[in-house]
Amino acid sequence: MDGFFRLGMVNQHKDLLKLCDQCIGGGYYHFDYTSNRIILNRSSCDFGKPKWHLLDVLKVPSVYRGLRLVYMYDDNFHDDFNVSEELRIVPM
């Protein structure tokens, strides 16, 4: 399945959805310019943690080209998920 990567300053993740979209989870983000990454973490109150296993391809806006995506779990059960290495990233 293909997914679209969206960032925004919203109260709920549903506010980022377009008509007929589905959300596989969300959370918070911050830019780590020192290591050239977008750090993703935590979970969305309306959709939960991202379900990365449902995606094969992640379409990312070209403005983020060159930044690696990493999801950091906030528990002791999961290693960080290197989105840029685990999924095929396609600029849009």
PDB file of C-alpha atoms in Angstrom:
ATOM      1  CA  MET A   1       0.000   0.000   0.000  1.00  0.00           C
ATOM      2  CA  ASP A   2       1.159   3.555  -0.740  1.00  0.00           C
ATOM      3  CA  GLY A   3       0.912   6.265   1.885  1.00  0.00           C
ATOM      4  CA  PHE A   4       1.296  10.024   1.948  1.00  0.00           C
ATOM      5  CA  PHE A   5       3.489  11.705   4.561  1.00  0.00           C
ATOM      6  CA  ARG A   6       1.861  14.844   5.950  1.00  0.00           C
ATOM      7  CA  LEU A   7       3.065  17.221   8.641  1.00  0.00           C
ATOM      8  CA  GLY A   8       1.059  20.034  10.105  1.00  0.00           C
ATOM      9  CA  MET A   9       0.266  22.093  13.156  1.00  0.00           C
ATOM     10  CA  VAL A  10      -3.174  20.648  13.933  1.00  0.00           C
ATOM     11  CA  ASN A  11      -5.152  19.690  17.027  1.00  0.00           C
ATOM     12  CA  GLN A  12      -6.128  16.301  15.624  1.00  0.00           C
ATOM     13  CA  HIS A  13      -4.629  14.242  12.822  1.00  0.00           C
ATOM     14  CA  LYS A  14      -7.995  14.016  11.078  1.00  0.00           C
ATOM     15  CA  ASP A  15      -7.467  17.693  10.209  1.00  0.00           C
ATOM     16  CA  LEU A  16      -4.622  16.637   7.864  1.00  0.00           C
ATOM     17  CA  LEU A  17      -6.797  14.224   5.884  1.00  0.00           C
ATOM     18  CA  LYS A  18      -8.229  14.947   2.474  1.00  0.00           C
ATOM     19  CA  LEU A  19     -11.552  13.587   1.217  1.00  0.00           C
ATOM     20  CA  CYS A  20     -11.582   9.741   1.167  1.00  0.00           C
ATOM     21  CA  ASP A  21      -8.196   9.511   2.974  1.00  0.00           C
ATOM     22  CA  GLN A  22      -7.432   6.964   5.665  1.00  0.00           C
ATOM     23  CA  CYS A  23      -4.912   7.538   8.423  1.00  0.00           C
ATOM     24  CA  ILE A  24      -2.673   4.716   9.642  1.00  0.00           C
ATOM     25  CA  GLY A  25      -1.530   6.620  12.728  1.00  0.00           C
ATOM     26  CA  GLY A  26       0.414   9.648  13.688  1.00  0.00           C
ATOM     27  CA  GLY A  27       2.263  11.464  16.399  1.00  0.00           C
ATOM     28  CA  TYR A  28       4.618  14.339  16.933  1.00  0.00           C
ATOM     29  CA  TYR A  29       7.673  15.472  15.004  1.00  0.00           C
ATOM     30  CA  HIS A  30      10.686  17.710  15.213  1.00  0.00           C
ATOM     31  CA  PHE A  31      13.468  18.572  12.816  1.00  0.00           C
ATOM     32  CA  ASP A  32      16.981  17.501  13.803  1.00  0.00           C
ATOM     33  CA  TYR A  33      19.058  19.601  11.416  1.00  0.00           C
ATOM     34  CA  THR A  34      22.333  18.445  12.980  1.00  0.00           C
ATOM     35  CA  SER A  35      21.736  14.848  11.890  1.00  0.00           C
ATOM     36  CA  ASN A  36      19.592  15.751   8.867  1.00  0.00           C
ATOM     37  CA  ARG A  37      16.504  13.913  10.150  1.00  0.00           C
ATOM     38  CA  ILE A  38      12.851  14.358  10.893  1.00  0.00           C
ATOM     39  CA  ILE A  39      12.266  12.621  14.214  1.00  0.00           C
ATOM     40  CA  LEU A  40       8.774  11.174  14.581  1.00  0.00           C
ATOM     41  CA  ASN A  41       7.475   9.911  17.920  1.00  0.00           C
ATOM     42  CA  ARG A  42       4.550   9.217  20.216  1.00  0.00           C
ATOM     43  CA  SER A  43       1.050   8.621  18.904  1.00  0.00           C
ATOM     44  CA  SER A  44      -2.018  10.370  17.618  1.00  0.00           C
ATOM     45  CA  CYS A  45      -4.908  10.616  20.072  1.00  0.00           C
ATOM     46  CA  ASP A  46      -7.345   9.918  17.237  1.00  0.00           C
ATOM     47  CA  PHE A  47      -5.442   7.233  15.239  1.00  0.00           C
ATOM     48  CA  GLY A  48      -2.729   5.824  17.543  1.00  0.00           C
ATOM     49  CA  LYS A  49       0.871   4.993  16.638  1.00  0.00           C
ATOM     50  CA  PRO A  50       1.783   4.707  12.949  1.00  0.00           C
ATOM     51  CA  LYS A  51       1.193   1.243  11.503  1.00  0.00           C
ATOM     52  CA  TRP A  52       4.321   1.197   9.324  1.00  0.00           C
ATOM     53  CA  HIS A  53       3.816  -2.488   8.457  1.00  0.00           C
ATOM     54  CA  LEU A  54       0.834  -1.519   6.279  1.00  0.00           C
ATOM     55  CA  LEU A  55       3.002   0.545   3.911  1.00  0.00           C
ATOM     56  CA  ASP A  56       5.347  -0.408   1.091  1.00  0.00           C
ATOM     57  CA  VAL A  57       5.799   3.081  -0.357  1.00  0.00           C
ATOM     58  CA  LEU A  58       5.742   6.438   1.411  1.00  0.00           C
ATOM     59  CA  LYS A  59       5.161   9.513  -0.736  1.00  0.00           C
ATOM     60  CA  VAL A  60       6.986  12.441   0.855  1.00  0.00           C
ATOM     61  CA  PRO A  61       6.779  16.098  -0.240  1.00  0.00           C
ATOM     62  CA  SER A  62       9.929  17.046  -2.147  1.00  0.00           C
ATOM     63  CA  VAL A  63      10.580  19.918   0.284  1.00  0.00           C
ATOM     64  CA  TYR A  64      11.826  17.241   2.726  1.00  0.00           C
ATOM     65  CA  ARG A  65      14.249  15.740   0.199  1.00  0.00           C
ATOM     66  CA  GLY A  66      17.528  14.821   1.835  1.00  0.00           C
ATOM     67  CA  LEU A  67      16.062  14.484   5.330  1.00  0.00           C
ATOM     68  CA  ARG A  68      15.893  10.979   6.759  1.00  0.00           C
ATOM     69  CA  LEU A  69      12.733   9.908   8.577  1.00  0.00           C
ATOM     70  CA  VAL A  70      13.040   8.022  11.865  1.00  0.00           C
ATOM     71  CA  TYR A  71      10.219   6.961  14.188  1.00  0.00           C
ATOM     72  CA  MET A  72      11.286   6.642  17.835  1.00  0.00           C
ATOM     73  CA  TYR A  73       9.057   4.427  19.958  1.00  0.00           C
ATOM     74  CA  ASP A  74       8.564   5.625  23.519  1.00  0.00           C
ATOM     75  CA  ASP A  75       8.652   2.162  25.067  1.00  0.00           C
ATOM     76  CA  ASN A  76      11.261  -0.459  25.891  1.00  0.00           C
ATOM     77  CA  PHE A  77       9.804  -3.063  23.514  1.00  0.00           C
ATOM     78  CA  HIS A  78      10.612  -1.583  20.096  1.00  0.00           C
ATOM     79  CA  ASP A  79      13.781  -0.357  18.454  1.00  0.00           C
ATOM     80  CA  ASP A  80      13.615   2.888  16.526  1.00  0.00           C
ATOM     81  CA  PHE A  81      12.075   2.400  13.083  1.00  0.00           C
ATOM     82  CA  ASN A  82      14.212   3.896  10.321  1.00  0.00           C
ATOM     83  CA  VAL A  83      11.411   4.806   7.927  1.00  0.00           C
ATOM     84  CA  SER A  84      13.829   5.945   5.208  1.00  0.00           C
ATOM     85  CA  GLU A  85      15.552   2.547   5.141  1.00  0.00           C
ATOM     86  CA  GLU A  86      12.541   0.292   5.692  1.00  0.00           C
ATOM     87  CA  LEU A  87      10.128   1.856   3.195  1.00  0.00           C
ATOM     88  CA  ARG A  88      10.540   2.989  -0.370  1.00  0.00           C
ATOM     89  CA  ILE A  89      10.426   6.783  -0.285  1.00  0.00           C
ATOM     90  CA  VAL A  90       8.986   8.519  -3.353  1.00  0.00           C
ATOM     91  CA  PRO A  91       9.160  12.329  -3.660  1.00  0.00           C
ATOM     92  CA  MET A  92       5.972  14.118  -4.697  1.00  0.00           C
TER      93      MET A  92
END
